[in-house]
Amino acid sequence: MKVTIQSFDANAKGADIELNDEVFGIEPRPDILHRVVTWQLEKRRATARGTRERADVARTGKKFGRQKGGGTARHGDRRAPVFIGGGKAHGARVRDFNPSLNKKVRALGLKMALSSHAAAGTLVVMDSLTVAENKTKTLLANWANLGAGKTALVIDGDMVEQSFALAAGNVHTINVMPAAGANVYDILKHDTLVLTRAAVEMLEARFNG
């Protein structure tokens, strides 16, 4: 699959880049994408800190008073929730929100997410993300020429170009991340996917290595 490389420089001549069909040319499957997104969101959930219930409290189990005639309520031991130091009644319990998902399915889901943007024509490949003087105004002027959608995810190589990161810091419709952070949920959530040449090389090497 060939894609024309775009640039913020209006005078730059756009060359073509050949995208690996095994990464950017796979037919997306909704069931695979759903499984990966569900797994990803489940991994983000934090579990509650478990409280000590009646069986977890280290107190004597001896009946501390006689059943009748003591002038107090009838209690079996000091572990009861009504006592200070007793167990918590109906307390929070640790829950497991981290289901497992096969690595091959996760990798396939990421390929399909990339391929979905390539098939829809919402994939943009840039030669560089350098923004003059780190200015947001300059970025927005150049960004309008890309024809990007309402929201965009920009993925760079090892590190995000600092001038672009500074210029896009105040633009809530543009999110940036390095290639190592590429994930299915963020890719599908945005209208446009913008990759640098370095990001394309790293993503293809990630699956071929």
Short mmCIF file of C-alpha atoms in Angstrom, two decimals:
data_model
loop_
_atom_site.label_atom_id
_atom_site.label_comp_id
_atom_site.label_asym_id
_atom_site.label_seq_id
_atom_site.Cartn_x
_atom_site.Cartn_y
_atom_site.Cartn_z
CA MET A 1 0.00 0.00 0.00
CA LYS A 2 1.42 3.38 -1.03
CA VAL A 3 0.74 6.57 0.90
CA THR A 4 1.95 10.07 0.04
CA ILE A 5 4.10 11.58 2.76
CA GLN A 6 2.83 15.00 3.82
CA SER A 7 4.72 17.90 5.35
CA PHE A 8 4.11 21.17 7.16
CA ASP A 9 6.36 22.76 4.54
CA ALA A 10 4.13 23.82 1.66
CA ASN A 11 7.10 23.80 -0.75
CA ALA A 12 8.20 20.26 0.08
CA LYS A 13 7.66 17.65 -2.59
CA GLY A 14 5.59 14.76 -1.27
CA ALA A 15 7.19 11.36 -1.80
CA ASP A 16 5.43 8.01 -1.50
CA ILE A 17 6.02 5.47 1.22
CA GLU A 18 5.23 1.77 0.90
CA LEU A 19 3.29 0.48 3.90
CA ASN A 20 3.52 -3.17 4.86
CA ASP A 21 0.23 -4.87 3.98
CA GLU A 22 0.70 -7.31 6.86
CA VAL A 23 0.43 -4.37 9.27
CA PHE A 24 -1.68 -1.78 7.43
CA GLY A 25 -3.64 -3.94 5.00
CA ILE A 26 -5.54 -6.39 7.21
CA GLU A 27 -9.33 -6.62 7.06
CA PRO A 28 -10.62 -5.39 10.46
CA ARG A 29 -12.80 -7.72 12.49
CA PRO A 30 -15.17 -6.09 15.01
CA ASP A 31 -14.99 -9.08 17.37
CA ILE A 32 -11.19 -8.90 17.65
CA LEU A 33 -11.21 -5.13 18.13
CA HIS A 34 -13.93 -5.44 20.76
CA ARG A 35 -11.97 -8.06 22.69
CA VAL A 36 -8.80 -5.97 22.72
CA VAL A 37 -10.55 -2.72 23.67
CA THR A 38 -12.47 -4.47 26.46
CA TRP A 39 -9.26 -6.04 27.77
CA GLN A 40 -7.48 -2.69 27.63
CA LEU A 41 -10.20 -0.86 29.56
CA GLU A 42 -10.45 -3.65 32.13
CA LYS A 43 -6.70 -3.38 32.76
CA ARG A 44 -7.18 0.29 33.66
CA ARG A 45 -9.64 -0.43 36.45
CA ALA A 46 -8.29 -0.23 39.97
CA THR A 47 -9.48 -2.70 42.56
CA ALA A 48 -10.66 -1.79 46.06
CA ARG A 49 -8.42 -2.33 49.06
CA GLY A 50 -9.90 -5.27 50.90
CA THR A 51 -11.16 -4.66 54.45
CA ARG A 52 -10.80 -7.17 57.27
CA GLU A 53 -14.03 -8.96 57.96
CA ARG A 54 -15.04 -10.95 60.98
CA ALA A 55 -12.98 -13.99 60.03
CA ASP A 56 -9.85 -11.88 59.38
CA VAL A 57 -9.63 -10.06 62.72
CA ALA A 58 -7.11 -11.42 65.26
CA ARG A 59 -9.22 -11.44 68.41
CA THR A 60 -10.25 -14.15 70.82
CA GLY A 61 -13.12 -16.35 69.87
CA LYS A 62 -14.03 -17.10 73.46
CA LYS A 63 -17.53 -16.20 74.54
CA PHE A 64 -16.87 -13.29 76.89
CA GLY A 65 -20.06 -13.43 78.94
CA ARG A 66 -22.83 -15.76 79.86
CA GLN A 67 -25.86 -16.02 77.63
CA LYS A 68 -28.38 -14.78 80.19
CA GLY A 69 -28.34 -12.76 83.35
CA GLY A 70 -25.38 -10.57 82.52
CA GLY A 71 -27.40 -7.47 81.77
CA THR A 72 -25.85 -7.08 78.32
CA ALA A 73 -26.60 -8.24 74.83
CA ARG A 74 -25.79 -11.84 73.94
CA HIS A 75 -22.47 -11.92 72.00
CA GLY A 76 -20.34 -14.85 71.03
CA ASP A 77 -16.94 -13.15 70.70
CA ARG A 78 -15.18 -9.81 70.26
CA ARG A 79 -14.87 -10.20 66.47
CA ALA A 80 -18.40 -8.88 65.98
CA PRO A 81 -18.63 -5.66 63.92
CA VAL A 82 -20.37 -3.82 66.79
CA PHE A 83 -17.15 -3.81 68.82
CA ILE A 84 -14.17 -1.50 68.35
CA GLY A 85 -11.49 -3.61 66.70
CA GLY A 86 -14.02 -6.05 65.35
CA GLY A 87 -14.41 -7.08 61.73
CA LYS A 88 -16.01 -4.87 59.11
CA ALA A 89 -19.54 -5.84 58.14
CA HIS A 90 -20.05 -6.09 54.37
CA GLY A 91 -16.67 -4.50 53.71
CA ALA A 92 -14.98 -3.89 50.37
CA ARG A 93 -13.43 -6.95 48.78
CA VAL A 94 -10.57 -7.28 46.34
CA ARG A 95 -11.86 -7.90 42.81
CA ASP A 96 -9.86 -9.02 39.81
CA PHE A 97 -10.35 -6.67 36.84
CA ASN A 98 -7.36 -7.97 34.87
CA PRO A 99 -8.50 -10.67 32.45
CA SER A 100 -5.83 -12.23 30.32
CA LEU A 101 -5.68 -11.94 26.54
CA ASN A 102 -3.37 -13.81 24.22
CA LYS A 103 -0.45 -11.76 22.86
CA LYS A 104 -1.27 -12.81 19.31
CA VAL A 105 -4.81 -11.46 19.67
CA ARG A 106 -3.48 -8.17 21.06
CA ALA A 107 -1.01 -7.83 18.19
CA LEU A 108 -3.72 -8.67 15.66
CA GLY A 109 -6.02 -6.07 17.19
CA LEU A 110 -3.36 -3.36 16.85
CA LYS A 111 -2.76 -4.28 13.21
CA MET A 112 -6.50 -4.12 12.54
CA ALA A 113 -6.79 -0.73 14.23
CA LEU A 114 -4.00 0.64 12.02
CA SER A 115 -5.54 -0.99 8.97
CA SER A 116 -8.96 0.50 9.69
CA HIS A 117 -7.57 4.03 9.35
CA ALA A 118 -5.61 3.08 6.24
CA ALA A 119 -8.73 1.61 4.62
CA ALA A 120 -10.89 4.59 5.56
CA GLY A 121 -8.38 7.10 4.19
CA THR A 122 -7.90 8.72 7.59
CA LEU A 123 -4.22 7.74 7.89
CA VAL A 124 -1.69 10.55 7.41
CA VAL A 125 2.07 9.96 7.20
CA MET A 126 4.34 12.92 7.97
CA ASP A 127 8.02 13.36 7.24
CA SER A 128 8.54 15.54 10.31
CA LEU A 129 6.56 17.14 13.11
CA THR A 130 8.83 20.14 13.63
CA VAL A 131 6.88 23.32 14.39
CA ALA A 132 8.60 26.69 14.01
CA GLU A 133 9.19 28.45 17.35
CA ASN A 134 7.00 25.89 19.15
CA LYS A 135 3.98 28.10 18.43
CA THR A 136 0.42 26.77 18.68
CA LYS A 137 -0.72 29.37 16.15
CA THR A 138 1.83 28.10 13.63
CA LEU A 139 0.78 24.50 14.24
CA LEU A 140 -2.92 25.24 13.70
CA ALA A 141 -2.18 27.06 10.45
CA ASN A 142 -0.19 24.09 9.15
CA TRP A 143 -2.64 21.57 10.58
CA ALA A 144 -5.53 22.99 8.55
CA ASN A 145 -3.75 21.98 5.34
CA LEU A 146 -3.61 18.30 6.32
CA GLY A 147 -7.35 17.76 6.07
CA ALA A 148 -7.46 15.97 9.40
CA GLY A 149 -10.72 15.18 11.16
CA LYS A 150 -12.11 16.70 14.32
CA THR A 151 -9.77 14.70 16.57
CA ALA A 152 -6.35 13.30 15.76
CA LEU A 153 -3.84 10.96 17.37
CA VAL A 154 -0.23 11.73 16.45
CA ILE A 155 2.34 8.95 16.90
CA ASP A 156 6.05 9.68 16.59
CA GLY A 157 9.15 7.49 16.93
CA ASP A 158 11.11 6.86 20.14
CA MET A 159 10.27 10.33 21.45
CA VAL A 160 7.68 12.87 20.37
CA GLU A 161 9.15 15.89 18.61
CA GLN A 162 9.43 18.45 21.40
CA SER A 163 8.40 21.46 19.32
CA PHE A 164 5.23 19.68 18.23
CA ALA A 165 4.46 18.48 21.78
CA LEU A 166 4.80 22.04 23.10
CA ALA A 167 2.72 23.53 20.30
CA ALA A 168 -0.04 20.91 20.64
CA GLY A 169 -0.16 21.06 24.43
CA ASN A 170 -3.06 23.52 24.39
CA VAL A 171 -4.98 21.84 21.57
CA HIS A 172 -7.42 19.38 23.14
CA THR A 173 -8.33 17.76 19.81
CA ILE A 174 -4.74 16.58 19.17
CA ASN A 175 -3.13 13.88 21.28
CA VAL A 176 0.47 12.76 20.90
CA MET A 177 2.42 9.69 22.00
CA PRO A 178 5.59 7.77 21.07
CA ALA A 179 5.36 4.63 18.97
CA ALA A 180 5.85 2.43 22.05
CA GLY A 181 2.52 3.68 23.43
CA ALA A 182 0.44 2.88 20.34
CA ASN A 183 -2.70 1.03 21.42
CA VAL A 184 -6.02 -0.04 19.93
CA TYR A 185 -8.32 2.07 22.12
CA ASP A 186 -6.63 5.42 21.43
CA ILE A 187 -6.22 4.69 17.72
CA LEU A 188 -9.91 3.85 17.25
CA LYS A 189 -11.10 6.74 19.43
CA HIS A 190 -9.68 9.43 17.13
CA ASP A 191 -10.98 10.47 13.72
CA THR A 192 -7.51 10.74 12.15
CA LEU A 193 -4.30 8.83 12.75
CA VAL A 194 -1.07 10.71 12.01
CA LEU A 195 2.17 8.73 11.86
CA THR A 196 5.67 9.98 11.25
CA ARG A 197 8.04 8.03 9.03
CA ALA A 198 9.88 6.93 12.18
CA ALA A 199 6.63 5.69 13.72
CA VAL A 200 5.82 3.63 10.61
CA GLU A 201 9.27 2.02 10.72
CA MET A 202 9.00 1.23 14.44
CA LEU A 203 5.49 -0.22 14.17
CA GLU A 204 6.44 -2.44 11.24
CA ALA A 205 9.61 -3.56 13.04
CA ARG A 206 7.53 -4.28 16.15
CA PHE A 207 5.52 -6.93 14.34
CA ASN A 208 8.29 -8.27 12.10
CA GLY A 209 10.83 -8.56 14.88
#
